[in-house]
mmCIF file of C-alpha atoms in Angstrom:
data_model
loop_
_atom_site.group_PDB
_atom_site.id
_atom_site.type_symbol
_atom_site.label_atom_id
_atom_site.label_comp_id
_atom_site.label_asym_id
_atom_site.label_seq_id
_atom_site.Cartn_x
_atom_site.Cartn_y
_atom_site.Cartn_z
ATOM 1 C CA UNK A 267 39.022 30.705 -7.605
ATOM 2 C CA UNK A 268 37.841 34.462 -7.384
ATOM 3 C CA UNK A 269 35.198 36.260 -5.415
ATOM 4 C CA UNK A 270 32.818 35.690 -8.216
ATOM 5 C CA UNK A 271 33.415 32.244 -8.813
ATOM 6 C CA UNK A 272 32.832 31.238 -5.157
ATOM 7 C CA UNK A 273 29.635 33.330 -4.900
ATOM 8 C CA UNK A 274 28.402 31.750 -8.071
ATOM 9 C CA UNK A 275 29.430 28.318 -6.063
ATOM 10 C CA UNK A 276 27.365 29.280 -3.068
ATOM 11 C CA UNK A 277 24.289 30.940 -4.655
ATOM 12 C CA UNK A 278 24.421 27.140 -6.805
ATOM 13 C CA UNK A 279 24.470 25.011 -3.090
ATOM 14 C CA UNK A 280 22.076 27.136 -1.371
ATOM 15 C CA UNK A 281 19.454 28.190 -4.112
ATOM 16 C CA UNK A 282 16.408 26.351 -5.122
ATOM 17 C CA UNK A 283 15.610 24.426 -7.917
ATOM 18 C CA UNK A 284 12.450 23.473 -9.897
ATOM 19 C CA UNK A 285 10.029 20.763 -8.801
ATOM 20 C CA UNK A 286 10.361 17.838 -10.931
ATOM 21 C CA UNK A 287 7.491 16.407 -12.644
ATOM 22 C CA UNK A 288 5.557 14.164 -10.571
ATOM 23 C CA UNK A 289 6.116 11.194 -12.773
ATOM 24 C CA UNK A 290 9.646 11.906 -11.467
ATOM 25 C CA UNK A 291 9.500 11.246 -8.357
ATOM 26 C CA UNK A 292 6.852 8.158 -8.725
ATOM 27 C CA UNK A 293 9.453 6.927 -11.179
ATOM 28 C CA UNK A 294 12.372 7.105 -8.342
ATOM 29 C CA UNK A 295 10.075 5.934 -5.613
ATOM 30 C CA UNK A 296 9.512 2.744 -7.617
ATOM 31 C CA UNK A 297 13.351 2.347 -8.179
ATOM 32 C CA UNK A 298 14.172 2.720 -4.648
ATOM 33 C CA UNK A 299 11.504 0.311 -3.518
ATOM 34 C CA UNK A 300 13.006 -2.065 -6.566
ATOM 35 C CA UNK A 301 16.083 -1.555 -4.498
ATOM 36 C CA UNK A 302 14.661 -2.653 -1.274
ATOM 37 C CA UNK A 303 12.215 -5.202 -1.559
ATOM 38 C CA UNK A 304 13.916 -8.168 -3.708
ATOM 39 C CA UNK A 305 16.506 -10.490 -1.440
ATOM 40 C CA UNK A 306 18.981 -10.063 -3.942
ATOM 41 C CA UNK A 307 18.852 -6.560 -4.613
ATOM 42 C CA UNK A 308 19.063 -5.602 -1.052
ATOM 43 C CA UNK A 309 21.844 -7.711 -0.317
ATOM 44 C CA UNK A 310 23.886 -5.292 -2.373
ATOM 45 C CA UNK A 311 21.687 -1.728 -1.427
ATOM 46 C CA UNK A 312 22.424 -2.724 2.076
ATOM 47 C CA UNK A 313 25.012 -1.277 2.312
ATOM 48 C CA UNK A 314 24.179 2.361 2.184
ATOM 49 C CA UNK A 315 21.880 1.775 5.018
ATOM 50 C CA UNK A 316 24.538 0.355 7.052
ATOM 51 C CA UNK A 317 27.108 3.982 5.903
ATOM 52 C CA UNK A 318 23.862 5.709 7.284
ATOM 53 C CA UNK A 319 23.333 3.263 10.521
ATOM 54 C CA UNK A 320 26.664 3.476 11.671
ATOM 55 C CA UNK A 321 27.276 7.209 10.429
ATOM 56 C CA UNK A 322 24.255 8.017 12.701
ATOM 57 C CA UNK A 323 26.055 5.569 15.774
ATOM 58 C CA UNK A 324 29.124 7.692 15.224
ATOM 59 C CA UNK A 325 27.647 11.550 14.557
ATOM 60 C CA UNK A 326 25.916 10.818 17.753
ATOM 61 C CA UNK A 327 28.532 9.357 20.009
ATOM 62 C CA UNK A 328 30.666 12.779 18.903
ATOM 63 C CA UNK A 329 27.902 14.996 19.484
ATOM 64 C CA UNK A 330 27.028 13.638 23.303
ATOM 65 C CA UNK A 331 30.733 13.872 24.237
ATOM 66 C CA UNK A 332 31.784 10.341 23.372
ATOM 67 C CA UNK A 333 34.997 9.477 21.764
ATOM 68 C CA UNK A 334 34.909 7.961 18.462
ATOM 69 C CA UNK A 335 37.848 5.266 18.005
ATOM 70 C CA UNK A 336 36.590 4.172 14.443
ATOM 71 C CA UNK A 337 33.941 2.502 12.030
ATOM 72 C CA UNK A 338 34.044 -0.351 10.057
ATOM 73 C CA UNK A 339 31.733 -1.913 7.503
ATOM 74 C CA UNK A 340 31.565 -5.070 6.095
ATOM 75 C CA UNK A 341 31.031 -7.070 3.119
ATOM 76 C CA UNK A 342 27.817 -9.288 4.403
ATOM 77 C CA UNK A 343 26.130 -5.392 5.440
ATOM 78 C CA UNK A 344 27.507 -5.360 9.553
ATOM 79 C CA UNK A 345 28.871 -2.746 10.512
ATOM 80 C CA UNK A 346 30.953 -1.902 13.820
ATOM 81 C CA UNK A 347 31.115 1.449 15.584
ATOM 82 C CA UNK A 348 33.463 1.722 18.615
ATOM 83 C CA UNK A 349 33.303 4.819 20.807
ATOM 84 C CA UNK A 350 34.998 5.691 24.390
ATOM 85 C CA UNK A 351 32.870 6.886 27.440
ATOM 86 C CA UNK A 352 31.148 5.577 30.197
ATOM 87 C CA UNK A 353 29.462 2.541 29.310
ATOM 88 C CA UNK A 354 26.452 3.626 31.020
ATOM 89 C CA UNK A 355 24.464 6.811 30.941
ATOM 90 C CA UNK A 356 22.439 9.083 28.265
ATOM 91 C CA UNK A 357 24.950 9.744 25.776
ATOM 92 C CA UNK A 358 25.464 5.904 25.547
ATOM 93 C CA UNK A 359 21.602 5.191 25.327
ATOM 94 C CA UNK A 360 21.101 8.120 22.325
ATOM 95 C CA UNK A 361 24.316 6.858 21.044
ATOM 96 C CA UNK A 362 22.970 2.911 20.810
ATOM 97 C CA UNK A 363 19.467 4.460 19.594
ATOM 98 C CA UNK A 364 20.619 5.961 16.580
ATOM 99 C CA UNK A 365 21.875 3.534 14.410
ATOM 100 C CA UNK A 366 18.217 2.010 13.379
ATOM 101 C CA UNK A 367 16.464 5.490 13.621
ATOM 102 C CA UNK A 368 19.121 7.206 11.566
ATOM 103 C CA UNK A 369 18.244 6.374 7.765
ATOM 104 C CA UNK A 370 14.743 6.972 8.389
ATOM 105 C CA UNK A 371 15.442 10.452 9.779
ATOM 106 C CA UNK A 372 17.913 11.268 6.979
ATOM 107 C CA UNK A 373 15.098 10.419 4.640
ATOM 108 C CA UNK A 374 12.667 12.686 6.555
ATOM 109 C CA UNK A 375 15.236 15.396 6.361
ATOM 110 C CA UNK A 376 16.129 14.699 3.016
ATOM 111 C CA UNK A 377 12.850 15.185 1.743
ATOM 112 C CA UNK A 378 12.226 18.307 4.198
ATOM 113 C CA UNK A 379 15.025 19.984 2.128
ATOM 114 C CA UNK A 380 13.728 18.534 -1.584
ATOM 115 C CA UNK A 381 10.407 19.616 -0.688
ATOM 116 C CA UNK A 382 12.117 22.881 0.002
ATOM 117 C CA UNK A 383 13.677 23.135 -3.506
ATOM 118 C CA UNK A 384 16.669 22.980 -2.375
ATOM 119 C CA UNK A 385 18.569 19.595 -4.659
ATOM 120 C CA UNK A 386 21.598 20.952 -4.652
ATOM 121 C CA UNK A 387 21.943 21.688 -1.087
ATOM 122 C CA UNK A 388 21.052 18.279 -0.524
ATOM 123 C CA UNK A 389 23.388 16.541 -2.865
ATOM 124 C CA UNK A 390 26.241 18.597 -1.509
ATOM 125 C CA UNK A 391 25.336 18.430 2.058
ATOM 126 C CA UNK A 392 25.461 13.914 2.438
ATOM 127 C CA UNK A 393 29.002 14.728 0.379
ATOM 128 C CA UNK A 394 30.233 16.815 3.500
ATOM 129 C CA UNK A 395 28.742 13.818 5.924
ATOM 130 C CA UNK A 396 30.915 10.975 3.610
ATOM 131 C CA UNK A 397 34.249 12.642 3.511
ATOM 132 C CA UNK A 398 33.611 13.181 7.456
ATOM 133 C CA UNK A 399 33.217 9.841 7.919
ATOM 134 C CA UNK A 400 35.642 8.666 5.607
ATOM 135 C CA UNK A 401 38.097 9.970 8.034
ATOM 136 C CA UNK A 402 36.466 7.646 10.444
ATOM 137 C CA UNK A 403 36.606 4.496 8.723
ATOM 138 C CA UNK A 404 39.031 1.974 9.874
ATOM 139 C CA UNK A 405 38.867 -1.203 6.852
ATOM 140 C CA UNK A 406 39.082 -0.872 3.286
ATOM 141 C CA UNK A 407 35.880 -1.935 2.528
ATOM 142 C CA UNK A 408 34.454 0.123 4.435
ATOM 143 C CA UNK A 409 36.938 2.953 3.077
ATOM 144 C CA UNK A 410 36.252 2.081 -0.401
ATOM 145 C CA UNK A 411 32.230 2.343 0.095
ATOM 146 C CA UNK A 412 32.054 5.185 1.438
ATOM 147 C CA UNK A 413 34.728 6.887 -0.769
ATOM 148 C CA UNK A 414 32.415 5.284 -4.148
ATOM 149 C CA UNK A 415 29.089 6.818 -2.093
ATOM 150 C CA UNK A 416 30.932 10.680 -1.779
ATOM 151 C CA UNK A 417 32.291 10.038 -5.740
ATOM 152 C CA UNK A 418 28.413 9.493 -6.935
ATOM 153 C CA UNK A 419 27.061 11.914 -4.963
ATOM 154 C CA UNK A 420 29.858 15.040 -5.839
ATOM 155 C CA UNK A 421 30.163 14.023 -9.338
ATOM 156 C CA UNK A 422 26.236 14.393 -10.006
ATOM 157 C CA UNK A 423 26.037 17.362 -7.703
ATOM 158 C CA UNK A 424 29.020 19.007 -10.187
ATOM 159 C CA UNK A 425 28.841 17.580 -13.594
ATOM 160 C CA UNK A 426 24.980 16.905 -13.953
ATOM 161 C CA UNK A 427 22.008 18.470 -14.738
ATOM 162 C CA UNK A 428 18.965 19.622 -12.985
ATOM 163 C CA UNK A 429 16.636 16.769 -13.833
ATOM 164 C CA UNK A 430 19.639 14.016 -13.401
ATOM 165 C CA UNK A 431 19.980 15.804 -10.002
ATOM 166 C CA UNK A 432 17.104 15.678 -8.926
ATOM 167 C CA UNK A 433 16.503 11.881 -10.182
ATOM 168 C CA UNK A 434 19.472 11.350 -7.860
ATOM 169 C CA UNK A 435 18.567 13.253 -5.187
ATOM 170 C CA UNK A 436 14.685 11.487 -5.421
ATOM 171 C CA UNK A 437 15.806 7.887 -5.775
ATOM 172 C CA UNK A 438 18.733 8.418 -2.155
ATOM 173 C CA UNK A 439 15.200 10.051 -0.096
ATOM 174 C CA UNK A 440 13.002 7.585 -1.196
ATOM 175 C CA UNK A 441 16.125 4.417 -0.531
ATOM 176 C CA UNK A 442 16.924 6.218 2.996
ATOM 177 C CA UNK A 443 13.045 5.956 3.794
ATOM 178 C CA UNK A 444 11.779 2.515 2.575
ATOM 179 C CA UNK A 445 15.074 1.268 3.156
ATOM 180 C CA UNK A 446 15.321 2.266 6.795
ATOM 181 C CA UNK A 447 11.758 0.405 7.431
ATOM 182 C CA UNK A 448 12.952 -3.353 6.775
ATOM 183 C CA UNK A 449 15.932 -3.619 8.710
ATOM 184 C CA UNK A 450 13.738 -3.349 11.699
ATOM 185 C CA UNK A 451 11.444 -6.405 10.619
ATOM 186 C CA UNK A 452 15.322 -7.876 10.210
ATOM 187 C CA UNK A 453 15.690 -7.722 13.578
ATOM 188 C CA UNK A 454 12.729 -9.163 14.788
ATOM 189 C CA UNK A 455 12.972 -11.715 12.671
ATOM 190 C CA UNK A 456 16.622 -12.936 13.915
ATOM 191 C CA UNK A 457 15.195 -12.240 17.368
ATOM 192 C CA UNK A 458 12.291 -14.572 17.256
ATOM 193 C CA UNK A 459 14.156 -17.094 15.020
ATOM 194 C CA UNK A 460 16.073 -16.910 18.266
ATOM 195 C CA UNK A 461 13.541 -17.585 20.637
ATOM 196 C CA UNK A 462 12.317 -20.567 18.389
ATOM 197 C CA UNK A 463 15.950 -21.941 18.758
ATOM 198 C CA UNK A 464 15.823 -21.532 22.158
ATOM 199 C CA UNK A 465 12.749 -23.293 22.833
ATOM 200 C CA UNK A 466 13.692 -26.256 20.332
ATOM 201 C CA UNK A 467 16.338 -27.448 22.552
ATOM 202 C CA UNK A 468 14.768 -26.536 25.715
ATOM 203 C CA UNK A 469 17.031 -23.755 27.096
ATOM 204 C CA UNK A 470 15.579 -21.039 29.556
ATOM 205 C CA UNK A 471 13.880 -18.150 28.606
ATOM 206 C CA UNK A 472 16.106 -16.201 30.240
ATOM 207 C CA UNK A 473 18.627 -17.489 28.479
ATOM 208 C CA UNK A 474 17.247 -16.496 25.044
ATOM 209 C CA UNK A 475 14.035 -14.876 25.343
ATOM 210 C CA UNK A 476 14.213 -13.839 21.629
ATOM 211 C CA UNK A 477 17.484 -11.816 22.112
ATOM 212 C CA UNK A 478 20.241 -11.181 19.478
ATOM 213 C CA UNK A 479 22.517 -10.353 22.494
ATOM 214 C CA UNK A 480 24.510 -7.729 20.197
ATOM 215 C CA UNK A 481 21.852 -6.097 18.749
ATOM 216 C CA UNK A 482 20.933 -2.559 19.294
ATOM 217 C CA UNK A 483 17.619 -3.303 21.136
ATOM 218 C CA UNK A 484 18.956 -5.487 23.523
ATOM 219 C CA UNK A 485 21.968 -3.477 24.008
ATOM 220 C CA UNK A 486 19.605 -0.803 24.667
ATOM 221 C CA UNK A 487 17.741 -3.066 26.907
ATOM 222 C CA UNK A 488 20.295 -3.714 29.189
ATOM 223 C CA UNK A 489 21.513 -0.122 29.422
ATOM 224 C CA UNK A 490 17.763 1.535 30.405
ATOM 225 C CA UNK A 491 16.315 -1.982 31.760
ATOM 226 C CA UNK A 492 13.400 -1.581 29.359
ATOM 227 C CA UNK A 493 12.537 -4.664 27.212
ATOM 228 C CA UNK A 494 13.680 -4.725 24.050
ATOM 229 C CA UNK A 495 10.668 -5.390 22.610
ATOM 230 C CA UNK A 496 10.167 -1.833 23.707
ATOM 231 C CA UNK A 497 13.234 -0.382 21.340
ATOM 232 C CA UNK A 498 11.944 -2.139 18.887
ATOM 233 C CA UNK A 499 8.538 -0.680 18.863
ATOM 234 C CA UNK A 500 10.328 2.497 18.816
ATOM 235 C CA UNK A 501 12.517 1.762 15.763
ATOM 236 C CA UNK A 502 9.474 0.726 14.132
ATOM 237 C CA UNK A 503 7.865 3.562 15.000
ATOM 238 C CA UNK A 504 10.453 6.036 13.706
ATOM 239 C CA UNK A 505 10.523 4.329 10.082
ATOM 240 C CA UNK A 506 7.292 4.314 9.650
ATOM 241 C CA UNK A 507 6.582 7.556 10.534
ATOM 242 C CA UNK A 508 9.496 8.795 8.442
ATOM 243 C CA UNK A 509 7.968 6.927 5.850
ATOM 244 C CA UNK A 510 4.369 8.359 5.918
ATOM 245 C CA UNK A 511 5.623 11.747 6.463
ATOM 246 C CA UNK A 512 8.720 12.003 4.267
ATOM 247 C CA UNK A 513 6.633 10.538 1.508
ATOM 248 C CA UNK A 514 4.087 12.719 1.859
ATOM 249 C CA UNK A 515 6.590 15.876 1.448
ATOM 250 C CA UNK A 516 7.927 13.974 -1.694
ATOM 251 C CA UNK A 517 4.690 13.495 -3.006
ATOM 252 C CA UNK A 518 3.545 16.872 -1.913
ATOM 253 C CA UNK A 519 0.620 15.910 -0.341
#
């Protein structure tokens, strides 16, 4: 490739490209909530939330001085991210935190950059993030995921069009920013399905006291001694915010 060709390249990732028309991005906002909302559905669009979750798990635990042994995702959505460090301390709080808060804040960014113009730059720049943490993976379903993710997203960003592009590039924003919302309400769910259990055969509340003992929040709660409740609020907080604001960027309100 000469000088010419990889300018060409670079003025392609980092220039801007046209608004679509607003039916557009109604149109992809209605797919990705399509995507979300029906049981079925999600089952299956689950997991690219979960590449994101644990991506965000992992990009964290490397960026607060952790060392990142592997990830692994699952068939039924779960997803496993193992890091060494202390097992106390801020880098393992932020590292716990990020997994529910990360889709939601790719969304936000996402849309930051499409509101920006910039499609291409977008498209190109969650390829870089897949291949990076398809050297992570450890299973081959989690391998094969994440290498079918990076496929869609550099084929479009190389063989397609403006308008497909940006129909891509639309439909991942709006996914990353409805889809980061129910997870949350997941959570809460299992956790007071939990407590219920508890309660029907008498146990302590200390014993359950609405925990899903693995969970982020509660692994959270044990590292700051804040109640869970409290991360939750938080992750809730995050995705809906993401939500409102991203949205409004995509809508450009």
């Amino acid at each position: 490739m000469d000088n010419a060709s990889i300018t060409d390249v670079w003025d392609r990732v980092v220039g801007s490209q046209p608004d679509p028309e607003q039916w557009l991005v109604i149109a992809t906002g209605l797919v990705a909530l399509l995507a979300v909302v029906p049981h079925g559905v999600w089952r299956v669009s689950r997991n690219a939330v979960t590449i994101a979750h644990e991506g965000g798990h992992g990009l964290i635990a490397l960026l607060s001085g952790r060392r990142l042994d592997g990830i692994r995702l699952h068939s039924d959505t779960s997803g496993l991210t193992v890091s060494r460090g202390k097992p106390h301390g801020i880098g393992m709080v932020l590292t716990a935190a990020a997994g529910y808060t990360a889709p939601p804040l790719l969304g936000l960014g996402g849309a930051w950059l499409l509101a920006a113009h910039h499609i291409t730059a977008l498209l190109w720049g969650a390829t870089v993030l897949l291949v990076a943490m398809l050297v992570m993976i450890r299973n081959a379903y989690g391998v094969l995921t994440v290498f079918l993710a990076g496929g869609a997203f550099l084929l479009v960003s190389w063989l397609t069009g403006p308008e497909v592009q940006a129909a891509f590039a639309y439909t991942v924003v709006w996914f990353l920013l409805l889809g980061g919302v129910r997870p949350v309400f997941e959570l809460q769910g299992r956790r007071r399905r939990e407590r219920a259990h508890g309660r029907r055969f008498g146990l302590p509340s200390g014993d359950w006291g609405g925990r899903a003992p693995d969970s982020d929040a509660d692994q959270l709660a044990r590292l700051t001694h804040a109640p869970a409740a409290l991360w939750l609020f938080l992750f809730h907080a995050v995705a809906l915010c993401s939500l409102i604001g991203g949205g409004r960027w995509l809508l450009g309100l």
